[in-house]
Every structure is written in structure tokens, then in C-alpha cells.
């Protein structure tokens, strides 16, 4: 599964694996892919440094990258406290009422409320980059469009390629104009923030729009034959995220959540604003239903929604309140039916890819004879 892009980056397989877990990122790179660590949950530079140190020690010298979330346009002088003050009391009350209705216990006094989505704020992302550029990362990806021009320049000065996610050909062209090196065409089926165009349509649209820039296909991909299909559509690799959630190296906070993922079907996800304020595909739960209910207050815009629900999500996960328990995940969840190692996932991907290519070659051979 090698392409011009994978050769440029020095990896065996053109499989780029996005994950919030350092152990998964390192395992992806060791297996011959390209591990990309999601940085949005790191609010303290020392925590990111600790995990990048760990990856460096466990990646066997293989290349890896980092994924951040930052807007292209800078907003000066806005603090987390300023953003917190914008959250209406009626929304805070809705969160309290929902948690009370499902009997979700409070956190212990003095206990941290877990991850707060402050990584969406540019000043936090910049501190992440100050740490990351001290490491030999080979790729910087941005999940919120093109990063600011000075960040792109800084990456290029250090020979780091820059990638950005796009949900339409129009978005992809903007990335190309901004100087991006790789466009990730993320289809409607993907977990997390997605647009409304499915991968089968989006991938060739983006390939044509940004030619000759390399494109990675994302969304609904979790088998070797899907990798083969993506390359046939013109992509130079695939960007996989959801499939790693049920690997043995992943560090999901709840055994019950793992059980829900393994039992879920492809129709058990929903694009909801419940988590961050932007449409993000995730497991459908009574929590997402509450926020999507027309009689409810509706989700706030990013980043207000993420700050509003951060403690609630921590409580739901800690106490494993099954009706409310969910996570971002794509429609490929219907094929994530067992816990496997990252290496086992790669073994299945490569076997499936070879079978798909052989099948197409046989068809082409018969056609030639006719």
C-alpha cells in the first residue's frame, strides 16, 4: 500500500492514523503506517512534552506527526474566562437538569473535571506547536481548516509538511491557495467534525480540485478493499481515525464504552452539535438526543458548547452512565466488532488490499481478452 506520498515520508503503507492516544500513534508508525497524535486535549505544554517523549522512545525511529485545531484567523485578547462568560445560564441549567434526570453523580470535591476543550483556542494550539517543533515531527495537520500563514511558514522552515481537512472541493482549493501540502478529503461518514458529502463523491472532487497536491481519503474507511477504492479514486493514501478506538493499545476511559462501540451498527451514529457546537459524528445516545431535541435549548456555537459540557462529559464517562455514554466515531463502527492490536488491524488492511487489487486485475485481464 505504497504511493508517492508514503515514499516521500518514508513509510511502508500509505495509511495515516489519527488518534488521541500516544501508544496507538506509536504502534501505527511501527506497523508501517504514519501515526498522527491528536493534540487538542493537551492544555498543559508539559503533558504534551511527556507524551511526545514517550512516542520518541517507542516509535523505533519511524516518522510520526501531530494534529492541532486552530483557526486561520487570529482573535486577539480573548481568554477562557471571556468565553465562559458568554454561556447562558439557561444552558447551564439544562445540563444540570439532564444529569439529574439520569442520576449522574457529582465529581468528588476538588476533583478535576477532565478535558476542557480549550485546545480549540488559538493561544493553546500555539503553545502546543512551540513544544511540537522541538521534536522531529514530519507532518502537522490542522482539523479546523488551514492554519495561520505564519504557522505554515514555520512548519516549512523545519521541513514539516502541512495537511488540512476539507469537506468540499471549495474548502480544498482554499487550502491549496494557503500553501497546504496535503489535503485530507473527509467524507460525511467520518467520525468527529464532518461535512455533508460522502467519501465516494468527495474524494475524486478534491483530487481534481487540488491536482497535483496529494490527497488523503477519510471517512468510512476501515478495510483493505476500502483503501484500494480510495487509491483508485485518486487519493495517495487514507486517513483513519475511528478504527483505532477499539484497538488494545487505545486508552478509552470506560469498559462500558468499549462494549457499546463493539455492539454498535453503522446506523448507530449521528451528526450532532452536542459535543463541540459544530456537527460531529458520534454514537447516538440519549445525551445527543437531548441536545438535538427541538424543544431543548439547542447547542451553543464552538467553543462555548465544549466548555459548557466538559464537566458533564467527564461525569458521564467516570460513572459510566450507559444511556448518555458516547464518543466521536464514524459509520465504520459497524465493522469494529472485536478488540485487536494495531498490528492486527494492519494485517487485515494489507490482506484485504491485496485481495481487492487482485480482483480488479482479474477483471481487467478478462476485459482485455474480450
PDB file of N, CA and C in Angstrom, residues 1-38:
ATOM      1  N   UNK A   1       0.852  -1.193   0.000  1.00  0.00           N
ATOM      2  CA  UNK A   1       0.000   0.000   0.000  1.00  0.00           C
ATOM      3  C   UNK A   1       0.884   1.238   0.000  1.00  0.00           C
ATOM      4  N   UNK A   2       1.750   1.331  -0.980  1.00  0.00           N
ATOM      5  CA  UNK A   2       2.711   2.423  -1.043  1.00  0.00           C
ATOM      6  C   UNK A   2       2.402   3.348  -2.211  1.00  0.00           C
ATOM      7  N   UNK A   3       2.543   4.630  -1.980  1.00  0.00           N
ATOM      8  CA  UNK A   3       2.294   5.646  -3.002  1.00  0.00           C
ATOM      9  C   UNK A   3       3.459   6.631  -2.995  1.00  0.00           C
ATOM     10  N   UNK A   4       3.412   7.577  -3.900  1.00  0.00           N
ATOM     11  CA  UNK A   4       4.475   8.594  -3.952  1.00  0.00           C
ATOM     12  C   UNK A   4       4.564   9.347  -2.627  1.00  0.00           C
ATOM     13  N   UNK A   5       3.415   9.640  -2.017  1.00  0.00           N
ATOM     14  CA  UNK A   5       3.424  10.369  -0.751  1.00  0.00           C
ATOM     15  C   UNK A   5       4.034   9.532   0.370  1.00  0.00           C
ATOM     16  N   UNK A   6       3.668   8.263   0.447  1.00  0.00           N
ATOM     17  CA  UNK A   6       4.229   7.427   1.517  1.00  0.00           C
ATOM     18  C   UNK A   6       5.737   7.263   1.341  1.00  0.00           C
ATOM     19  N   UNK A   7       6.194   7.189   0.100  1.00  0.00           N
ATOM     20  CA  UNK A   7       7.634   7.107  -0.144  1.00  0.00           C
ATOM     21  C   UNK A   7       8.330   8.397   0.302  1.00  0.00           C
ATOM     22  N   UNK A   8       7.692   9.546   0.020  1.00  0.00           N
ATOM     23  CA  UNK A   8       8.267  10.834   0.427  1.00  0.00           C
ATOM     24  C   UNK A   8       8.446  10.903   1.935  1.00  0.00           C
ATOM     25  N   UNK A   9       7.483  10.346   2.666  1.00  0.00           N
ATOM     26  CA  UNK A   9       7.522  10.400   4.120  1.00  0.00           C
ATOM     27  C   UNK A   9       8.274   9.220   4.728  1.00  0.00           C
ATOM     28  N   UNK A  10       8.671   8.274   3.892  1.00  0.00           N
ATOM     29  CA  UNK A  10       9.457   7.151   4.384  1.00  0.00           C
ATOM     30  C   UNK A  10       8.667   6.124   5.159  1.00  0.00           C
ATOM     31  N   UNK A  11       7.405   5.874   4.747  1.00  0.00           N
ATOM     32  CA  UNK A  11       6.597   4.863   5.416  1.00  0.00           C
ATOM     33  C   UNK A  11       6.224   3.764   4.424  1.00  0.00           C
ATOM     34  N   UNK A  12       5.997   2.576   4.956  1.00  0.00           N
ATOM     35  CA  UNK A  12       5.729   1.411   4.111  1.00  0.00           C
ATOM     36  C   UNK A  12       4.338   1.434   3.512  1.00  0.00           C
ATOM     37  N   UNK A  13       3.349   1.846   4.300  1.00  0.00           N
ATOM     38  CA  UNK A  13       1.958   1.851   3.864  1.00  0.00           C
ATOM     39  C   UNK A  13       1.395   3.267   3.913  1.00  0.00           C
ATOM     40  N   UNK A  14       0.599   3.612   2.915  1.00  0.00           N
ATOM     41  CA  UNK A  14       0.009   4.950   2.842  1.00  0.00           C
ATOM     42  C   UNK A  14      -1.241   5.030   3.715  1.00  0.00           C
ATOM     43  N   UNK A  15      -1.078   4.628   4.979  1.00  0.00           N
ATOM     44  CA  UNK A  15      -2.152   4.649   5.962  1.00  0.00           C
ATOM     45  C   UNK A  15      -1.769   5.618   7.061  1.00  0.00           C
ATOM     46  N   UNK A  16      -2.502   6.721   7.166  1.00  0.00           N
ATOM     47  CA  UNK A  16      -2.248   7.745   8.163  1.00  0.00           C
ATOM     48  C   UNK A  16      -3.287   7.568   9.267  1.00  0.00           C
ATOM     49  N   UNK A  17      -2.815   7.336  10.484  1.00  0.00           N
ATOM     50  CA  UNK A  17      -3.719   7.040  11.582  1.00  0.00           C
ATOM     51  C   UNK A  17      -3.782   8.161  12.588  1.00  0.00           C
ATOM     52  N   UNK A  18      -4.944   8.810  12.667  1.00  0.00           N
ATOM     53  CA  UNK A  18      -5.152   9.864  13.657  1.00  0.00           C
ATOM     54  C   UNK A  18      -5.670   9.239  14.948  1.00  0.00           C
ATOM     55  N   UNK A  19      -5.118   9.646  16.091  1.00  0.00           N
ATOM     56  CA  UNK A  19      -5.523   9.090  17.373  1.00  0.00           C
ATOM     57  C   UNK A  19      -5.156  10.039  18.502  1.00  0.00           C
ATOM     58  N   UNK A  20      -5.951  10.085  19.578  1.00  0.00           N
ATOM     59  CA  UNK A  20      -5.564  10.877  20.739  1.00  0.00           C
ATOM     60  C   UNK A  20      -4.639  10.127  21.689  1.00  0.00           C
ATOM     61  N   UNK A  21      -4.312   8.871  21.362  1.00  0.00           N
ATOM     62  CA  UNK A  21      -3.553   8.023  22.284  1.00  0.00           C
ATOM     63  C   UNK A  21      -2.119   7.815  21.797  1.00  0.00           C
ATOM     64  N   UNK A  22      -1.123   8.225  22.573  1.00  0.00           N
ATOM     65  CA  UNK A  22       0.275   8.070  22.158  1.00  0.00           C
ATOM     66  C   UNK A  22       0.646   6.632  21.825  1.00  0.00           C
ATOM     67  N   UNK A  23       0.168   5.663  22.605  1.00  0.00           N
ATOM     68  CA  UNK A  23       0.513   4.264  22.350  1.00  0.00           C
ATOM     69  C   UNK A  23      -0.008   3.793  21.003  1.00  0.00           C
ATOM     70  N   UNK A  24      -1.167   4.288  20.599  1.00  0.00           N
ATOM     71  CA  UNK A  24      -1.724   3.920  19.292  1.00  0.00           C
ATOM     72  C   UNK A  24      -0.920   4.581  18.179  1.00  0.00           C
ATOM     73  N   UNK A  25      -0.594   5.872  18.345  1.00  0.00           N
ATOM     74  CA  UNK A  25       0.179   6.578  17.319  1.00  0.00           C
ATOM     75  C   UNK A  25       1.513   5.890  17.077  1.00  0.00           C
ATOM     76  N   UNK A  26       2.198   5.512  18.159  1.00  0.00           N
ATOM     77  CA  UNK A  26       3.490   4.845  18.012  1.00  0.00           C
ATOM     78  C   UNK A  26       3.331   3.483  17.355  1.00  0.00           C
ATOM     79  N   UNK A  27       2.278   2.747  17.727  1.00  0.00           N
ATOM     80  CA  UNK A  27       2.049   1.423  17.147  1.00  0.00           C
ATOM     81  C   UNK A  27       1.726   1.508  15.656  1.00  0.00           C
ATOM     82  N   UNK A  28       1.006   2.534  15.253  1.00  0.00           N
ATOM     83  CA  UNK A  28       0.691   2.728  13.833  1.00  0.00           C
ATOM     84  C   UNK A  28       1.986   2.925  13.040  1.00  0.00           C
ATOM     85  N   UNK A  29       2.854   3.781  13.540  1.00  0.00           N
ATOM     86  CA  UNK A  29       4.118   4.015  12.840  1.00  0.00           C
ATOM     87  C   UNK A  29       4.995   2.761  12.836  1.00  0.00           C
ATOM     88  N   UNK A  30       5.045   2.040  13.947  1.00  0.00           N
ATOM     89  CA  UNK A  30       5.842   0.805  13.989  1.00  0.00           C
ATOM     90  C   UNK A  30       5.305  -0.241  13.019  1.00  0.00           C
ATOM     91  N   UNK A  31       3.990  -0.233  12.782  1.00  0.00           N
ATOM     92  CA  UNK A  31       3.380  -1.213  11.882  1.00  0.00           C
ATOM     93  C   UNK A  31       3.571  -0.864  10.414  1.00  0.00           C
ATOM     94  N   UNK A  32       4.203   0.272  10.131  1.00  0.00           N
ATOM     95  CA  UNK A  32       4.456   0.655   8.747  1.00  0.00           C
ATOM     96  C   UNK A  32       3.575   1.764   8.229  1.00  0.00           C
ATOM     97  N   UNK A  33       2.670   2.277   9.082  1.00  0.00           N
ATOM     98  CA  UNK A  33       1.855   3.422   8.702  1.00  0.00           C
ATOM     99  C   UNK A  33       2.458   4.712   9.220  1.00  0.00           C
ATOM    100  N   UNK A  34       1.621   5.738   9.318  1.00  0.00           N
ATOM    101  CA  UNK A  34       2.079   7.050   9.785  1.00  0.00           C
ATOM    102  C   UNK A  34       1.160   7.480  10.915  1.00  0.00           C
ATOM    103  N   UNK A  35       1.664   7.412  12.160  1.00  0.00           N
ATOM    104  CA  UNK A  35       0.867   7.794  13.314  1.00  0.00           C
ATOM    105  C   UNK A  35       0.792   9.297  13.482  1.00  0.00           C
ATOM    106  N   UNK A  36      -0.418   9.787  13.774  1.00  0.00           N
ATOM    107  CA  UNK A  36      -0.637  11.227  13.974  1.00  0.00           C
ATOM    108  C   UNK A  36      -1.328  11.410  15.325  1.00  0.00           C
ATOM    109  N   UNK A  37      -0.649  12.062  16.258  1.00  0.00           N
ATOM    110  CA  UNK A  37      -1.199  12.271  17.592  1.00  0.00           C
ATOM    111  C   UNK A  37      -2.081  13.507  17.615  1.00  0.00           C
ATOM    112  N   UNK A  38      -3.321  13.356  18.081  1.00  0.00           N
ATOM    113  CA  UNK A  38      -4.215  14.492  18.247  1.00  0.00           C
ATOM    114  C   UNK A  38      -3.839  15.290  19.486  1.00  0.00           C
TER     115      UNK A  38
END
